[in-house]
Short mmCIF file of C-alpha atoms and ligand atoms in Angstrom, two decimals:
data_model
loop_
_atom_site.label_atom_id
_atom_site.label_comp_id
_atom_site.label_asym_id
_atom_site.label_seq_id
_atom_site.Cartn_x
_atom_site.Cartn_y
_atom_site.Cartn_z
CA UNK J 21 0.00 0.00 0.00
CA UNK J 22 1.62 3.31 -1.05
CA UNK J 23 1.82 6.06 1.56
CA UNK J 24 -0.25 9.14 0.67
CA UNK J 25 1.23 12.60 1.14
CA UNK J 26 -0.86 15.79 0.98
CA UNK J 27 1.13 18.60 -0.66
CA UNK J 28 -0.30 22.08 -0.13
CA UNK J 29 0.88 24.53 -2.80
CA UNK J 30 1.90 21.52 -4.89
CA UNK J 31 1.31 23.34 -8.21
CA UNK J 32 3.92 25.93 -7.30
CA UNK J 33 7.63 26.10 -8.12
CA UNK J 34 9.16 24.08 -5.27
CA UNK J 35 5.94 22.16 -4.64
CA UNK J 36 5.73 20.74 -8.16
CA UNK J 37 9.38 19.67 -8.17
CA UNK J 38 8.78 17.94 -4.82
CA UNK J 39 5.62 16.22 -6.13
CA UNK J 40 7.73 14.71 -8.93
CA UNK J 41 10.29 13.37 -6.45
CA UNK J 42 7.51 11.97 -4.24
CA UNK J 43 5.89 10.16 -7.19
CA UNK J 44 9.28 8.82 -8.28
CA UNK J 45 9.69 7.49 -4.71
CA UNK J 46 6.39 5.64 -5.03
CA UNK J 47 4.30 7.94 -2.85
CA UNK J 48 0.67 8.72 -3.68
CA UNK J 49 0.25 12.50 -3.82
CA UNK J 50 -2.78 14.75 -3.29
CA UNK J 51 -2.19 18.40 -4.23
CA UNK J 52 -4.16 21.16 -2.53
CA UNK J 53 -3.62 24.52 -4.22
CA UNK J 54 -5.66 27.74 -4.62
CA UNK J 55 -3.82 28.50 -7.89
CA UNK J 56 -3.24 32.11 -6.71
CA UNK J 57 0.38 31.92 -7.88
CA UNK J 58 0.40 28.76 -10.01
CA UNK J 59 -1.50 27.03 -12.79
CA UNK J 60 -3.39 23.76 -13.15
CA UNK J 61 -1.28 23.18 -16.31
CA UNK J 62 1.43 22.04 -13.91
CA UNK J 63 -0.54 18.80 -13.44
CA UNK J 64 -0.16 17.80 -17.11
CA UNK J 65 3.51 18.78 -16.96
CA UNK J 66 3.95 16.47 -13.94
CA UNK J 67 2.20 13.74 -15.93
CA UNK J 68 4.53 14.27 -18.91
CA UNK J 69 7.52 13.75 -16.60
CA UNK J 70 6.24 10.94 -14.36
CA UNK J 71 3.31 9.41 -16.24
CA UNK J 72 1.18 10.14 -13.18
CA UNK J 73 -1.38 12.92 -12.69
CA UNK J 74 -1.69 13.47 -8.94
CA UNK J 75 -5.12 14.06 -7.45
CA UNK J 76 -5.73 17.82 -7.34
CA UNK J 77 -8.17 19.79 -5.19
CA UNK J 78 -8.51 23.54 -5.69
CA UNK J 79 -8.70 24.80 -2.13
CA UNK J 80 -8.24 28.04 -0.26
CA UNK J 81 -6.72 26.89 3.03
CA UNK J 82 -8.01 30.07 4.69
CA UNK J 83 -11.45 28.38 4.57
CA UNK J 84 -11.34 26.22 7.70
CA UNK J 85 -14.59 24.34 6.98
CA UNK J 86 -13.51 23.37 3.45
CA UNK J 87 -10.02 22.49 4.66
CA UNK J 88 -11.27 20.20 7.39
CA UNK J 89 -13.68 18.53 4.93
CA UNK J 90 -10.83 17.77 2.50
CA UNK J 91 -8.53 16.49 5.22
CA UNK J 92 -11.31 14.28 6.53
CA UNK J 93 -11.66 12.80 3.04
CA UNK J 94 -7.90 12.04 3.13
CA UNK J 95 -7.53 11.14 6.79
CA UNK J 96 -5.44 8.08 5.93
CA UNK J 97 -2.70 10.28 4.53
CA UNK J 98 0.66 9.69 6.18
CA UNK J 99 1.72 13.32 6.24
CA UNK J 100 1.63 16.81 4.82
CA UNK J 101 4.22 18.98 3.09
CA UNK J 102 3.08 22.58 3.47
CA UNK J 103 4.28 24.91 0.71
CA UNK J 104 1.12 27.01 0.35
CA UNK J 105 2.00 30.65 1.09
CA UNK J 106 2.42 33.99 -0.60
CA UNK J 107 6.15 34.63 -1.04
CA UNK J 108 6.82 37.98 -2.72
CA UNK J 109 8.99 39.92 -0.29
CA UNK J 110 8.25 43.34 -1.80
CA UNK J 111 4.49 42.77 -1.98
CA UNK J 112 4.48 41.67 1.65
CA UNK J 113 5.94 45.03 2.67
CA UNK J 114 3.12 46.83 0.81
CA UNK J 115 0.34 44.46 1.94
CA UNK J 116 1.37 42.91 5.30
CA UNK J 117 -2.15 41.87 6.37
CA UNK J 118 -2.63 39.93 3.11
CA UNK J 119 0.52 37.99 3.97
CA UNK J 120 -0.19 37.44 7.68
CA UNK J 121 -3.77 36.35 6.96
CA UNK J 122 -2.96 34.05 4.05
CA UNK J 123 0.23 32.47 5.34
CA UNK J 124 -0.83 32.08 8.96
CA UNK J 125 -4.53 31.21 8.51
CA UNK J 126 -3.48 28.57 5.96
CA UNK J 127 -0.97 27.12 8.39
CA UNK J 128 -3.33 27.14 11.38
CA UNK J 129 -6.18 25.52 9.41
CA UNK J 130 -3.83 22.86 8.05
CA UNK J 131 -2.46 22.00 11.48
CA UNK J 132 -5.94 21.89 13.00
CA UNK J 133 -7.34 19.74 10.17
CA UNK J 134 -4.41 17.35 10.52
CA UNK J 135 -4.83 17.10 14.27
CA UNK J 136 -8.58 16.48 14.04
CA UNK J 137 -8.04 13.76 11.40
CA UNK J 138 -5.03 12.04 12.96
CA UNK J 139 -2.45 13.03 10.31
CA UNK J 140 0.56 13.60 12.54
CA UNK J 141 3.52 14.28 10.23
CA UNK J 142 4.25 17.75 8.91
CA UNK J 143 7.02 19.21 6.76
CA UNK J 144 7.18 23.02 6.70
CA UNK J 145 8.58 25.16 3.90
CA UNK J 146 10.62 27.73 5.78
CA UNK J 147 13.37 30.12 4.75
CA UNK J 148 16.84 31.33 5.69
CA UNK J 149 15.20 34.72 6.00
CA UNK J 150 14.32 33.72 9.59
CA UNK J 151 18.00 34.32 10.45
CA UNK J 152 17.71 38.02 9.59
CA UNK J 153 21.18 39.55 9.25
CA UNK J 154 23.45 36.72 10.46
CA UNK J 155 26.21 37.57 12.92
CA UNK J 156 27.99 34.24 12.23
CA UNK J 157 28.69 32.60 8.84
CA UNK J 158 28.16 29.96 7.66
CA UNK J 159 24.73 29.93 9.28
CA UNK J 160 23.94 26.90 11.44
CA UNK J 161 20.52 25.93 12.77
CA UNK J 162 21.76 27.14 16.16
CA UNK J 163 22.11 30.71 14.85
CA UNK J 164 19.53 32.74 16.68
CA UNK J 165 16.59 33.72 14.51
CA UNK J 166 15.94 37.44 14.25
CA UNK J 167 12.91 39.43 13.18
CA UNK J 168 13.08 39.25 9.39
CA UNK J 169 12.89 42.55 7.54
CA UNK J 170 9.81 41.63 5.52
CA UNK J 171 6.32 40.55 6.64
CA UNK J 172 6.80 37.57 4.30
CA UNK J 173 9.90 36.53 6.23
CA UNK J 174 8.15 37.16 9.54
CA UNK J 175 5.29 34.83 8.58
CA UNK J 176 7.94 32.09 8.29
CA UNK J 177 9.44 32.96 11.69
CA UNK J 178 6.02 33.16 13.40
CA UNK J 179 5.02 29.90 11.72
CA UNK J 180 8.03 28.17 13.26
CA UNK J 181 7.04 29.56 16.67
CA UNK J 182 3.50 28.23 16.18
CA UNK J 183 4.97 24.83 15.29
CA UNK J 184 7.12 24.96 18.43
CA UNK J 185 4.09 25.57 20.67
CA UNK J 186 1.90 23.07 18.81
CA UNK J 187 4.39 20.18 18.85
CA UNK J 188 5.04 20.83 22.55
CA UNK J 189 1.30 20.57 23.29
CA UNK J 190 0.69 17.57 21.03
CA UNK J 191 3.37 14.92 21.46
CA UNK J 192 1.79 12.68 18.81
CA UNK J 193 2.55 15.34 16.20
CA UNK J 194 6.00 15.62 14.59
CA UNK J 195 7.29 18.38 12.33
CA UNK J 196 10.40 19.25 10.36
CA UNK J 197 11.01 22.85 9.28
CA UNK J 198 13.22 23.10 6.19
CA UNK J 199 14.98 26.46 5.91
CA UNK J 200 15.66 27.11 2.22
CA UNK J 201 18.45 29.38 1.13
CA UNK J 202 18.01 30.53 -2.48
CA UNK J 203 16.23 27.96 -4.66
CA UNK J 204 16.86 28.37 -8.40
CA UNK J 205 16.96 26.10 -11.46
CA UNK J 206 14.39 23.80 -13.04
CA UNK J 207 13.73 20.13 -13.72
CA UNK J 208 16.12 18.65 -16.32
CA UNK J 209 13.17 17.92 -18.64
CA UNK J 210 12.60 21.66 -19.07
CA UNK J 211 8.89 20.95 -18.57
CA UNK J 212 8.48 22.65 -15.18
CA UNK J 213 10.20 25.57 -13.52
CA UNK J 214 9.72 28.91 -11.80
CA UNK J 215 6.66 30.79 -13.10
CA UNK J 216 6.56 34.11 -11.24
CA UNK J 217 3.38 36.14 -11.62
CA UNK J 218 4.16 39.57 -13.07
CA UNK J 219 7.57 41.22 -12.59
CA UNK J 220 9.94 38.73 -10.90
CA UNK J 221 11.24 39.69 -7.45
CA UNK J 222 13.98 37.10 -7.50
CA UNK J 223 17.31 37.33 -9.30
CA UNK J 224 17.25 34.19 -11.44
CA UNK J 225 13.89 34.62 -13.18
CA UNK J 226 14.71 38.28 -13.76
CA UNK J 227 17.98 37.28 -15.44
CA UNK J 228 16.33 34.69 -17.70
CA UNK J 229 13.47 37.05 -18.63
CA UNK J 230 16.02 39.77 -19.47
CA UNK J 231 17.98 37.35 -21.64
CA UNK J 232 14.69 36.28 -23.29
CA UNK J 233 13.93 39.91 -24.10
CA UNK J 234 10.89 40.10 -21.84
CA UNK J 235 12.64 42.59 -19.50
CA UNK J 236 14.77 45.38 -20.89
CA UNK J 237 17.63 45.04 -18.37
CA UNK J 238 18.50 43.63 -14.98
CA UNK J 239 18.97 46.11 -12.16
CA UNK J 240 21.77 44.97 -9.85
CA UNK J 241 20.75 46.28 -6.46
CA UNK J 242 23.99 47.75 -5.19
CA UNK J 243 27.69 46.97 -5.49
CA UNK J 244 28.83 48.72 -2.32
CA UNK J 245 28.39 45.80 0.07
CA UNK J 246 31.31 44.44 2.12
CA UNK J 247 31.86 41.49 -0.22
CA UNK J 248 34.56 40.49 -2.74
CA UNK J 249 32.95 42.41 -5.62
CA UNK J 250 30.55 44.63 -3.67
CA UNK J 251 27.42 42.66 -4.63
CA UNK J 252 25.50 40.54 -2.08
CA UNK J 253 26.32 36.89 -1.62
CA UNK J 254 23.68 34.14 -1.46
CA UNK J 255 23.64 30.35 -1.21
CA UNK J 256 21.89 29.29 -4.43
CA UNK J 257 20.57 25.73 -4.38
CA UNK J 258 19.10 23.69 -7.24
CA UNK J 259 15.35 23.21 -6.77
CA UNK J 260 15.71 19.47 -7.52
CA UNK J 261 18.27 19.06 -4.73
CA UNK J 262 15.81 20.90 -2.50
CA UNK J 263 12.93 18.63 -3.58
CA UNK J 264 14.92 15.50 -2.84
CA UNK J 265 15.54 16.74 0.70
CA UNK J 266 11.76 16.93 1.25
CA UNK J 267 11.32 13.26 0.36
CA UNK J 268 14.10 12.33 2.78
CA UNK J 269 12.48 14.44 5.51
CA UNK J 270 9.09 12.76 4.91
CA UNK J 271 10.68 9.31 5.15
CA UNK J 272 12.41 10.37 8.40
CA UNK J 273 9.05 11.15 10.00
CA UNK J 274 7.28 8.10 8.60
CA UNK J 275 10.07 5.90 10.01
CA UNK J 276 9.85 7.87 13.29
CA UNK J 277 13.56 8.66 13.14
CA UNK J 278 13.15 12.24 14.31
CA UNK J 279 14.99 13.05 17.54
CA UNK J 280 12.61 15.77 18.73
CA UNK J 281 9.02 16.53 17.77
CA UNK J 282 10.22 19.65 15.93
CA UNK J 283 13.46 19.65 13.93
CA UNK J 284 15.07 22.36 11.80
CA UNK J 285 17.38 21.84 8.82
CA UNK J 286 19.14 24.32 6.57
CA UNK J 287 18.86 23.46 2.88
CA UNK J 288 21.72 25.10 1.07
CA UNK J 289 24.95 24.14 -0.66
CA UNK J 290 27.27 25.84 1.84
CA UNK J 291 28.77 27.86 -1.02
CA UNK J 292 28.02 31.57 -1.46
CA UNK J 293 27.96 33.31 -4.84
CA UNK J 294 27.67 37.05 -5.49
CA UNK J 295 25.18 38.59 -7.88
CA UNK J 296 28.02 39.27 -10.32
CA UNK J 297 29.15 35.63 -10.02
CA UNK J 298 25.65 34.58 -11.10
CA UNK J 299 25.59 37.07 -13.97
CA UNK J 300 29.06 36.07 -15.18
CA UNK J 301 28.20 32.37 -14.96
CA UNK J 302 24.97 33.01 -16.89
CA UNK J 303 26.91 34.78 -19.64
CA UNK J 304 29.43 31.93 -19.82
CA UNK J 305 26.82 29.14 -19.75
CA UNK J 306 24.64 30.82 -22.40
CA UNK J 307 27.54 32.37 -24.34
CA UNK J 308 25.68 35.71 -24.30
CA UNK J 309 25.98 39.18 -22.81
CA UNK J 310 23.37 40.15 -20.23
CA UNK J 311 22.07 43.72 -20.20
CA UNK J 312 22.37 44.95 -16.60
CA UNK J 313 22.97 48.13 -14.66
CA UNK J 314 24.23 48.68 -11.14
CA UNK J 315 21.63 50.68 -9.17
CA UNK J 316 21.09 51.49 -5.52
CA UNK J 317 20.61 48.88 -2.80
CA UNK J 318 17.23 47.21 -2.24
CA UNK J 319 15.79 47.71 1.24
CA UNK J 320 16.13 44.62 3.41
CA UNK J 321 18.93 42.95 1.49
CA UNK J 322 21.69 41.52 3.68
CA UNK J 323 25.33 41.39 2.53
CA UNK J 324 25.88 37.65 2.90
CA UNK J 325 23.82 34.52 3.54
CA UNK J 326 25.17 31.02 3.15
CA UNK J 327 24.45 27.79 5.01
CA UNK J 328 26.28 25.37 7.18
CA UNK J 329 25.07 22.08 5.71
CA UNK J 330 26.49 19.80 8.42
CA UNK J 331 23.23 19.00 10.22
CA UNK J 332 21.35 17.94 7.07
CA UNK J 333 24.36 15.87 6.04
CA UNK J 334 24.70 14.16 9.42
CA UNK J 335 21.03 13.61 10.25
CA UNK J 336 19.35 13.34 6.83
CA UNK J 337 22.37 11.99 4.96
CA UNK J 338 21.51 14.65 2.37
CA UNK J 339 23.62 17.24 0.64
CA UNK J 340 23.08 19.33 -2.47
CA UNK J 341 25.21 18.18 -5.39
CA UNK J 342 24.18 20.31 -8.37
CA UNK J 343 26.54 23.16 -9.23
CA UNK J 344 25.80 26.79 -10.14
CA UNK J 345 26.27 26.29 -13.89
CA UNK J 346 23.77 23.40 -13.86
CA UNK J 347 21.28 25.51 -11.87
CA UNK J 348 21.63 28.35 -14.37
CA UNK J 349 21.52 26.26 -17.54
CA UNK J 350 18.37 24.50 -16.31
CA UNK J 351 16.72 27.87 -15.55
CA UNK J 352 17.60 29.09 -19.02
CA UNK J 353 16.33 25.89 -20.71
CA UNK J 354 13.01 26.28 -18.87
CA UNK J 355 12.70 29.96 -19.89
CA UNK J 356 13.33 29.07 -23.54
CA UNK J 357 10.91 26.15 -23.40
CA UNK J 358 8.26 28.37 -21.82
CA UNK J 359 8.60 31.00 -24.55
CA UNK J 360 8.52 28.43 -27.34
CA UNK J 361 5.19 27.19 -25.97
CA UNK J 362 3.54 30.62 -25.84
C1 WQD T 416 19.14 37.58 -4.50
C2 WQD T 416 20.18 38.66 -4.73
C3 WQD T 416 19.34 40.91 -4.54
C4 WQD T 416 16.71 40.75 -8.03
C5 WQD T 416 14.32 35.98 -1.16
C6 WQD T 416 13.58 35.62 0.09
C7 WQD T 416 13.89 34.20 0.48
C8 WQD T 416 13.55 33.26 -0.63
C9 WQD T 416 14.23 33.71 -1.94
C10 WQD T 416 11.28 33.51 -1.50
C11 WQD T 416 20.03 39.83 -3.75
C12 WQD T 416 19.82 40.62 -5.96
C13 WQD T 416 17.61 40.40 -7.04
C14 WQD T 416 17.05 41.77 -8.97
C15 WQD T 416 19.19 42.00 -7.90
N1 WQD T 416 12.15 33.03 -0.65
N2 WQD T 416 18.83 41.01 -6.98
N3 WQD T 416 18.29 42.34 -8.85
O1 WQD T 416 16.27 38.32 -1.48
O2 WQD T 416 18.11 36.55 -1.27
O3 WQD T 416 15.70 35.89 -0.93
O4 WQD T 416 13.93 35.09 -2.20
O5 WQD T 416 11.16 33.14 -2.64
O6 WQD T 416 13.13 33.88 1.64
O7 WQD T 416 14.03 36.46 1.14
O8 WQD T 416 16.52 36.47 -3.21
O9 WQD T 416 16.60 36.44 -5.66
O10 WQD T 416 15.39 38.35 -4.50
O11 WQD T 416 17.87 38.24 -4.43
O12 WQD T 416 20.30 42.55 -7.81
O13 WQD T 416 16.27 42.12 -9.89
O14 WQD T 416 19.96 39.22 -6.03
O15 WQD T 416 19.77 42.21 -4.15
O16 WQD T 416 21.34 40.27 -3.42
P1 WQD T 416 16.71 36.92 -1.68
P2 WQD T 416 16.52 37.38 -4.52
#
């Protein structure tokens, strides 16, 4: 009998890549998604890659009655991976209540529906943004979390605090919070990838859309940071490496290997690259020149963020193995594939 995993936000960028890895690891998947920042077309793309179309339920997790009804219909699921959240940093600054309501109501309703229906394993999509401006690098899970600059980031930090209280009050319930650094790249098939609504906030999709002629030029937000070339450093990780870590985390809970009822793991490569490193690698990989201009800093950006990957290596026996050029070439292949289709 295959174990069933409910994936909220499973039509999204990281969610869909994780659904593929779950299917390829012989899990049955049910996707819950409100399609606010994704498309149902992702389901046929998942089928093209795996031959399987996962069950899909369009659901707004802010609706507690509907959420509980759906979870009751799937009460024999073994666990939940919770991706569903708004994630645009800039938009969250302009519309904080939209972010607190959506991201926290969705989490609370999911946890309550799981608890009521006896689904006691939970994987949370968190972010390195909970570390704020790190005082120690590389960042370990023991680094104290700080109030993130953006409401988006704070919904991740508050969510982890809710998980801490909930797992303490409900010993039958186990959770793993996965703190992503900077996910980029796309599935090797070129059939799924990042699909930002509107103007991309993140560096990689902005680069590929500039190279595809959709954006006129990339603005590099500042080159006066205390780094080797003045541009900020981030720990970019291939989305497929990230997806594989989710499957390992699910198996850890299903096999009851967790050491505490709430665990945290950084998901990064441990290697930091600057914005100019990414641009230069893109130009080399695509043998093209990217149109960019150095402008002023973006509020909230920190100079450097990169992960210590020891805990995930030691406890999950997982480490990222895809390199920056592979991340970039897969992003570019997806962008080209996307444009050919439209
Ligand atoms: C990376 C670097 C920018 C765009 C955020 C969230 C994090 C995670 C990933 C949400 C920075 C520079 C960017 C541009 C630029 N979750 N940049 N021009 O800010 O590290 O992390 O997204 O998806 O939780 O905090 O990622 O890709 O926005 O920026 O110069 O047009 O690229 O200044 O140094 P970030 P990013």
